[in-house]
Short mmCIF file of C-alpha atoms in Angstrom, two decimals:
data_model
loop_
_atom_site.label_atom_id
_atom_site.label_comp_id
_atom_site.label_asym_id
_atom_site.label_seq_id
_atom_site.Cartn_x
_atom_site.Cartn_y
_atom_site.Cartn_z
CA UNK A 15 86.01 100.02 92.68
CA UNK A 16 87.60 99.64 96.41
CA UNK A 17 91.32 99.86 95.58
CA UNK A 18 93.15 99.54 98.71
CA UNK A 19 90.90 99.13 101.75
CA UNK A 20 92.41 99.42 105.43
CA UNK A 21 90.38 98.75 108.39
CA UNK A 22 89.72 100.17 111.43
CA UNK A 23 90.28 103.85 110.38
CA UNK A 24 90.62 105.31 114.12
CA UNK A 25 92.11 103.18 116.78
CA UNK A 26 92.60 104.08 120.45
CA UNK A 27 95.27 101.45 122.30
CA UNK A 28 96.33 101.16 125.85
CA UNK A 29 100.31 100.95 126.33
CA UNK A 30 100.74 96.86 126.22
CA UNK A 31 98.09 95.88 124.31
CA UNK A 32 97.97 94.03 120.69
CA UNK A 33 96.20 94.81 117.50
CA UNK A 34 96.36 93.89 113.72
CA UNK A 35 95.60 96.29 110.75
CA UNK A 36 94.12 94.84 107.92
CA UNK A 37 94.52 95.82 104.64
CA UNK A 38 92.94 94.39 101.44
CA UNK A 39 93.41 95.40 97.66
CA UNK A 40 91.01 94.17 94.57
CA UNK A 41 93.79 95.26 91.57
CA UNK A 42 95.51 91.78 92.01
CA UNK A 43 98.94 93.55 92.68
CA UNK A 44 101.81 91.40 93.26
CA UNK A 45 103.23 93.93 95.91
CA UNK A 46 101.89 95.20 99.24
CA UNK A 47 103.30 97.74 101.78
CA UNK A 48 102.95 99.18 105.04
CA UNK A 49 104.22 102.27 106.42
CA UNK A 50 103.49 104.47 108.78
CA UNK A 51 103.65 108.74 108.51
CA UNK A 52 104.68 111.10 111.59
CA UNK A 53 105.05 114.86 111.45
CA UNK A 54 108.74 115.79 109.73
CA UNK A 55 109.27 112.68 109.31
CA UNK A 56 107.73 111.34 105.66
CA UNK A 57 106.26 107.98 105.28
CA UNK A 58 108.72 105.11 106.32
CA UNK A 59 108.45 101.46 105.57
CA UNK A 60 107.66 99.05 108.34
CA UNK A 61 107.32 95.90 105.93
CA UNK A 62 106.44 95.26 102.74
CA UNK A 63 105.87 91.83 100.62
CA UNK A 64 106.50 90.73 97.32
CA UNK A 65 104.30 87.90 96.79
CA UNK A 66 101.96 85.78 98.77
CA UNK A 67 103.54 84.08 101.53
CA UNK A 68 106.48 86.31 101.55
CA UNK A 69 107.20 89.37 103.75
CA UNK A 70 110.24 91.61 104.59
CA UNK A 71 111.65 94.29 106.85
CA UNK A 72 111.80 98.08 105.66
CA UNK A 73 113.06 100.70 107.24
CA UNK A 74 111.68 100.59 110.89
CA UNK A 75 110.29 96.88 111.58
CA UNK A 76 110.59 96.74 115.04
CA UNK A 77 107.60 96.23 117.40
CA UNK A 78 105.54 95.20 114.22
CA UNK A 79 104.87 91.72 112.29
CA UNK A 80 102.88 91.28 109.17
CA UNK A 81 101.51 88.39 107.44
CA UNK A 82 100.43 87.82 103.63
CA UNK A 83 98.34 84.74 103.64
CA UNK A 84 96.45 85.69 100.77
CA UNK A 85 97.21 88.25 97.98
CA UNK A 86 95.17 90.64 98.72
CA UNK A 87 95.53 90.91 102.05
CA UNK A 88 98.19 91.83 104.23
CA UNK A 89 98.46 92.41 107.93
CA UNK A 90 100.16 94.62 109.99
CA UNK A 91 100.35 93.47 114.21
CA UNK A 92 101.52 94.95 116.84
CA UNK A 93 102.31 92.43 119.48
CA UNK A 94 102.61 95.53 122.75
CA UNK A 95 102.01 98.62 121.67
CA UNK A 96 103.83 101.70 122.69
CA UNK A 97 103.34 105.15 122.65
CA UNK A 98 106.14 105.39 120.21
CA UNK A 99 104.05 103.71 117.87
CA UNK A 100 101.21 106.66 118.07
CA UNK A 101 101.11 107.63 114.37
CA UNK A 102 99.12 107.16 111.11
CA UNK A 103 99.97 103.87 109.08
CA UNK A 104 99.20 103.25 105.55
CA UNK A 105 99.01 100.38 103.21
CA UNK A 106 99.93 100.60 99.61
CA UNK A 107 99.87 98.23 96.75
CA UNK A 108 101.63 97.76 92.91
CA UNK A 109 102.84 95.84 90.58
CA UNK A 110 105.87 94.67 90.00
CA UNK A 111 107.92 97.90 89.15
CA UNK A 112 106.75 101.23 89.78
CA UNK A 113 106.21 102.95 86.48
CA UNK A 114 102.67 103.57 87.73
CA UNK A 115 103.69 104.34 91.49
CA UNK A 116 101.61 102.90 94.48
CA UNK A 117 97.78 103.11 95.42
CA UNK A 118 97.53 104.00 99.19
CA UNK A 119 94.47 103.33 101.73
CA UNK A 120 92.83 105.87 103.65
CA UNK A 121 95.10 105.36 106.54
CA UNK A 122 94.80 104.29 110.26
CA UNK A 123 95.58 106.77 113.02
CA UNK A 124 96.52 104.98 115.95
CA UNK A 125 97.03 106.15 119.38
CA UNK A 126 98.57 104.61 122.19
CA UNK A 127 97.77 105.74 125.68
CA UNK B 8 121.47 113.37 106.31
CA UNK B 9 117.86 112.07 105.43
CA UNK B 10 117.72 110.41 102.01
CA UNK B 11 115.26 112.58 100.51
CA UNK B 12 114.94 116.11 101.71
CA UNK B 13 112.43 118.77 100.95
CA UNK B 14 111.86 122.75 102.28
CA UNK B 15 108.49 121.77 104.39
CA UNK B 16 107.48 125.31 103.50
CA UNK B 17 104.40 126.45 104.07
CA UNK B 18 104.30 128.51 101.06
CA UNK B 19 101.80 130.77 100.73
CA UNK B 20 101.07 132.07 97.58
CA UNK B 21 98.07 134.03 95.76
CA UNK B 22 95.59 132.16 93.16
CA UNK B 23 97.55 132.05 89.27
CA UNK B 24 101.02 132.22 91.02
CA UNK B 25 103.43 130.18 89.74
CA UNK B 26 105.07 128.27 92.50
CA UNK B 27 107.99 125.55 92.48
CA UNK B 28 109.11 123.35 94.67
CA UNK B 29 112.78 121.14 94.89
CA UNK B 30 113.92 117.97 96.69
CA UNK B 31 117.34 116.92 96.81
CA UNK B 32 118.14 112.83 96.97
CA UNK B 33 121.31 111.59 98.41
CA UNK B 34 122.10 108.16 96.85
CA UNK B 35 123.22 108.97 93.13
CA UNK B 36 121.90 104.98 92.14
CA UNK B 37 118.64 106.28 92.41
CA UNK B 38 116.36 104.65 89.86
CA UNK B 39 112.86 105.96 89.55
CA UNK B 40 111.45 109.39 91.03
CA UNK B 41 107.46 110.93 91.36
CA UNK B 42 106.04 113.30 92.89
CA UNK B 43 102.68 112.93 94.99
CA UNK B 44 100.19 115.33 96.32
CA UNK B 45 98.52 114.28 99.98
CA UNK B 46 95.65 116.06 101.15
CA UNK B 47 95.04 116.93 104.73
CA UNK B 48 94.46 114.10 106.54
CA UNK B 49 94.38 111.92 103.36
CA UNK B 50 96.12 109.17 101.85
CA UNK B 51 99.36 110.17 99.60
CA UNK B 52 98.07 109.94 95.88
CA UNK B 53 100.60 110.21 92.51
CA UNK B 54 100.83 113.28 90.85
CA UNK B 55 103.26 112.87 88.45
CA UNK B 56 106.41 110.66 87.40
CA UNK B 57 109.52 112.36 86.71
CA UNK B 58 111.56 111.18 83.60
CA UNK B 59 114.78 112.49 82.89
CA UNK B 60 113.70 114.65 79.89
CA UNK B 61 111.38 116.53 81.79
CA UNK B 62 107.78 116.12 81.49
CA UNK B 63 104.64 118.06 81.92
CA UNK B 64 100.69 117.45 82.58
CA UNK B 65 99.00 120.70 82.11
CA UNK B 66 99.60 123.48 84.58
CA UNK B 67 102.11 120.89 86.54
CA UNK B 68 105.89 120.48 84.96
CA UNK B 69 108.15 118.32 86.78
CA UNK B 70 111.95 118.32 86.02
CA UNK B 71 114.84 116.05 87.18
CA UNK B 72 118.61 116.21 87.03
CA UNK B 73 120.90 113.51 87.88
CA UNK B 74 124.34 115.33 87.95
CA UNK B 75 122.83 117.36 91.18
CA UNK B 76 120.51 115.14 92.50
CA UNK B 77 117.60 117.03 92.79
CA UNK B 78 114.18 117.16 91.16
CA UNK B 79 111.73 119.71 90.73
CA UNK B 80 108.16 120.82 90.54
CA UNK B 81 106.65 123.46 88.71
CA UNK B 82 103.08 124.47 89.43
CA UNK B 83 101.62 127.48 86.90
CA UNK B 84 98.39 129.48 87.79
CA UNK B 85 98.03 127.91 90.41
CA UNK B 86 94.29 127.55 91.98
CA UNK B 87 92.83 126.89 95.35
CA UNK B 88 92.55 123.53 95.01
CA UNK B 89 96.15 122.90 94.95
CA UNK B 90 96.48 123.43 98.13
CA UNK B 91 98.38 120.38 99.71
CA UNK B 92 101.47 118.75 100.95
CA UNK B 93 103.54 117.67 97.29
CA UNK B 94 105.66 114.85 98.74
CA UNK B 95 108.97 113.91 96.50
CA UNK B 96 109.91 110.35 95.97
CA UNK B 97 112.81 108.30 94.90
CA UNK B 98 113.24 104.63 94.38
CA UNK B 99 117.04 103.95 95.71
CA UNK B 100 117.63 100.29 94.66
CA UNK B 101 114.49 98.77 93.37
CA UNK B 102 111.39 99.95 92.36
CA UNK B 103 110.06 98.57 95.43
CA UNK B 104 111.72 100.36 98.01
CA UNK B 105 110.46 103.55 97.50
CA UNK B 106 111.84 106.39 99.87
CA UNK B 107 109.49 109.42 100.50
CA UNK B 108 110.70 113.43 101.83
CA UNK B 109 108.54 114.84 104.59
CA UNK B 110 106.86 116.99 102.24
CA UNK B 111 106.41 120.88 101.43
CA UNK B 112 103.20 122.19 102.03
CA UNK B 113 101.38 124.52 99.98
CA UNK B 114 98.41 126.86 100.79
CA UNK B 115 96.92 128.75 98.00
CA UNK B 116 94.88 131.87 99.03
CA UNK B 117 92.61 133.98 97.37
#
């Protein structure tokens, strides 16, 4: 009974380099989300998708890409990391509608150096 | 003005205090609204939805009203292991863009 699954959990990045995030869901949902959480701030949306194959900007997409090649997965890149981008990120997942609200992963907590 | 604002707190109150907790949400086409609880250093996880008459799961009662956009949350006798950050969220124009506050954090002592 997984749920949402992110991977790695702890992440130390030198300014410049790339990584991806993976996250993976078993409860078939439709939708999938990343966002990322710094102090004050709340979460914000990086990207989110609505379907395989399909991905959009939230709130603060820049620096990032994502991919959605299967349903259940969805990946979050960072093509030259910054240490701007030192924060926790978070995957979520639902169905269409959010009567039920979202399952989260654990979380990543990335630093960049 | 952020979209979704909370007090951040902390709020320290003793064990079977009754504690409560608003959020104010700026765009009045706001559709759907919850409120989640996130542990230190843990993932956000739903508490409760908010509905428009006001609903309640046992000790928790959450409360919403349109006309001043705010919603509330209600926590009765309340025990250690409440002690969290309750975050407040709103859906602005779909339910899949939801839009969270920064959170108020409470600490319950004994």
């Amino acid at each position: 009974n997984a749920g949402v699954t992110q991977t790695p959990k702890f992440r130390v990045l030198k300014t410049g380099q790339s990584m991806t995030l993976l996250c993976a869901q078993d409860m078939n949902h439709e939708y999938m989300y990343w966002y990322r959480q710094d102090p004050g701030m709340g979460l914000r949306l990086i990207h989110y998708s609505v379907g395989e194959g399909t991905t959009a900007k939230g709130e603060v997409p820049d620096g990032y890409n994502v991919s959605r090649l299967k349903k259940q997965n969805f990946l979050l890149g960072l093509e030259s990391a910054a240490p701007s981008q030192t924060s926790v990120y978070f995957c979520a997942s639902s169905s269409p509608g959010t009567v039920y609200g979202y399952t989260f992963g654990s979380g990543t907590r990335l630093t960049v150096v | 003005r952020k979209e979704v604002e909370q007090d951040p707190g902390p709020f320290n109150v003793p064990e079977g205090a009754t504690v409560a907790f608003n959020c104010t949400y700026s765009n009045s086409a706001s559709q759907s609204f919850f409120w989640y609880r996130q542990d230190c250093r843990k993932e956000p996880k739903l508490l409760m939805s908010v509905y428009s008459s006001g609903n309640e799961d046992g000790r928790f009662t959450a409360q919403l009203n349109r006309a001043s956009q705010y919603i509330s949350l209600l926590i009765r006798d309340s025990k250690l292991s409440d002690s969290a950050t309750y975050l407040c969220v709103v859906t602005p124009y779909n339910n899949n863009d939801m839009r969270f506050g920064a959170g108020t954090r409470l600490t319950v002592k004994p």
